[in-house]
Amino acid sequence: MQIAARESTEIAALASPGDTLSSTPKQTPQPTPSPPPPDFDNLISFYKLEADRYYNDCGYSSNHYAYTEDELYMLAQLIYGEARGESLKGKIAVANVVMNRVLSRGYPGHTIKTVITAPGQFTGYSSSTKPNAACISAARQVLDEEVWVIPQNVYFFHSNKGLAEGESWGTHRYYARIGVHAFYTENYGGRNRNGEIPPARYARAYQWPQDGCEPGKREHRIQYMLNKLGYDVKADGYFGETTKDAIVAFQADYKIKADGVAGPVSIEALIKAFGVNEYSAEFGS
């Protein structure tokens, strides 16, 4: 009995004041969770925004339009009604006419609905039409990828007005024939008038700054990362042959198509190779 009492006293002495003996083990404190990594999509978006600025500086009007799914469906209905038998280019051209009107400051109506349903305009449109997959795809290419196959000041088309090829249609100047439709320009306000076809969103976001526009932050960041990774290029903000050669070398090392274009795949690989956290710390966004 004395031995048992002494053991009980010794065990109690091992406990800190205020502790109670329990058969349940203490829970190990959980480590403080690490902060979430930088938003990679946000890092990539910088390159799109910078490229958009160059694109606008080079004279093109914006092709951005914040559409709803109902509007996309309506545009697909219009494409089906006016150009379902046309090639993809012909379908996109018809949709481009709609969007040129929507985005022009000088043309009445600034939504897809008001432009398509304007009296006496797109007679092929019907709200009861069920567009096929090809027409929906063409509408998505125009609204999502901002693919244009005609200049930004082409506002009209027709399939049969009895006009000779190349003849003006009133004040509308002939642009080109695509499939069965002839397309015409008009100089309403707010759209580029130089007669050139604007590059699509992909080209604008990743290629256009490399083709003659002023140098800027985008090129500097690309060069800085390449330089830190050991490639022979200076971070001077100017995209020239040396930078292109460095990008080609990087692409070859990382098993990417070695075309010298800092496209989305290359940008993503470059930021990851440089280090996402390091990138965020260096550039802040």
JSON list of C-alpha atoms in Angstrom, two decimals, residues 79-80 82-96 132 134-135 137-139 141-142 149 177-181 183:
[
{"chain": "A", "resi": 79, "resn": "ILE", "atom": "CA", "xyz": [-25.45, 33.96, -88.46]},
{"chain": "A", "resi": 80, "resn": "TYR", "atom": "CA", "xyz": [-27.68, 30.96, -89.12]},
{"chain": "A", "resi": 82, "resn": "GLU", "atom": "CA", "xyz": [-27.91, 35.06, -92.97]},
{"chain": "A", "resi": 83, "resn": "ALA", "atom": "CA", "xyz": [-24.94, 32.76, -93.56]},
{"chain": "A", "resi": 84, "resn": "ARG", "atom": "CA", "xyz": [-25.57, 29.17, -92.49]},
{"chain": "A", "resi": 85, "resn": "GLY", "atom": "CA", "xyz": [-24.41, 27.88, -95.88]},
{"chain": "A", "resi": 86, "resn": "GLU", "atom": "CA", "xyz": [-21.25, 30.00, -95.90]},
{"chain": "A", "resi": 87, "resn": "SER", "atom": "CA", "xyz": [-17.69, 29.10, -94.92]},
{"chain": "A", "resi": 88, "resn": "LEU", "atom": "CA", "xyz": [-16.46, 29.87, -91.42]},
{"chain": "A", "resi": 89, "resn": "LYS", "atom": "CA", "xyz": [-14.94, 33.08, -92.77]},
{"chain": "A", "resi": 90, "resn": "GLY", "atom": "CA", "xyz": [-18.28, 34.02, -94.31]},
{"chain": "A", "resi": 91, "resn": "LYS", "atom": "CA", "xyz": [-20.10, 33.37, -91.03]},
{"chain": "A", "resi": 92, "resn": "ILE", "atom": "CA", "xyz": [-17.60, 35.41, -89.04]},
{"chain": "A", "resi": 93, "resn": "ALA", "atom": "CA", "xyz": [-17.75, 38.28, -91.55]},
{"chain": "A", "resi": 94, "resn": "VAL", "atom": "CA", "xyz": [-21.52, 38.59, -91.10]},
{"chain": "A", "resi": 95, "resn": "ALA", "atom": "CA", "xyz": [-21.10, 38.60, -87.31]},
{"chain": "A", "resi": 96, "resn": "ASN", "atom": "CA", "xyz": [-18.31, 41.21, -87.65]},
{"chain": "A", "resi": 132, "resn": "ASN", "atom": "CA", "xyz": [-26.47, 24.83, -85.40]},
{"chain": "A", "resi": 134, "resn": "ALA", "atom": "CA", "xyz": [-21.15, 25.80, -86.54]},
{"chain": "A", "resi": 135, "resn": "CYS", "atom": "CA", "xyz": [-23.02, 29.09, -86.14]},
{"chain": "A", "resi": 137, "resn": "SER", "atom": "CA", "xyz": [-18.95, 28.36, -82.74]},
{"chain": "A", "resi": 138, "resn": "ALA", "atom": "CA", "xyz": [-18.57, 31.29, -85.15]},
{"chain": "A", "resi": 139, "resn": "ALA", "atom": "CA", "xyz": [-20.37, 33.58, -82.70]},
{"chain": "A", "resi": 141, "resn": "GLN", "atom": "CA", "xyz": [-14.97, 33.13, -82.00]},
{"chain": "A", "resi": 142, "resn": "VAL", "atom": "CA", "xyz": [-16.15, 36.68, -82.61]},
{"chain": "A", "resi": 149, "resn": "VAL", "atom": "CA", "xyz": [-12.00, 38.95, -91.01]},
{"chain": "A", "resi": 177, "resn": "ARG", "atom": "CA", "xyz": [-16.90, 39.58, -101.63]},
{"chain": "A", "resi": 178, "resn": "ILE", "atom": "CA", "xyz": [-16.82, 36.66, -99.21]},
{"chain": "A", "resi": 179, "resn": "GLY", "atom": "CA", "xyz": [-18.91, 33.76, -100.42]},
{"chain": "A", "resi": 180, "resn": "VAL", "atom": "CA", "xyz": [-22.29, 35.00, -101.62]},
{"chain": "A", "resi": 181, "resn": "HIS", "atom": "CA", "xyz": [-22.08, 38.30, -99.74]},
{"chain": "A", "resi": 183, "resn": "PHE", "atom": "CA", "xyz": [-19.34, 43.79, -98.00]}
]
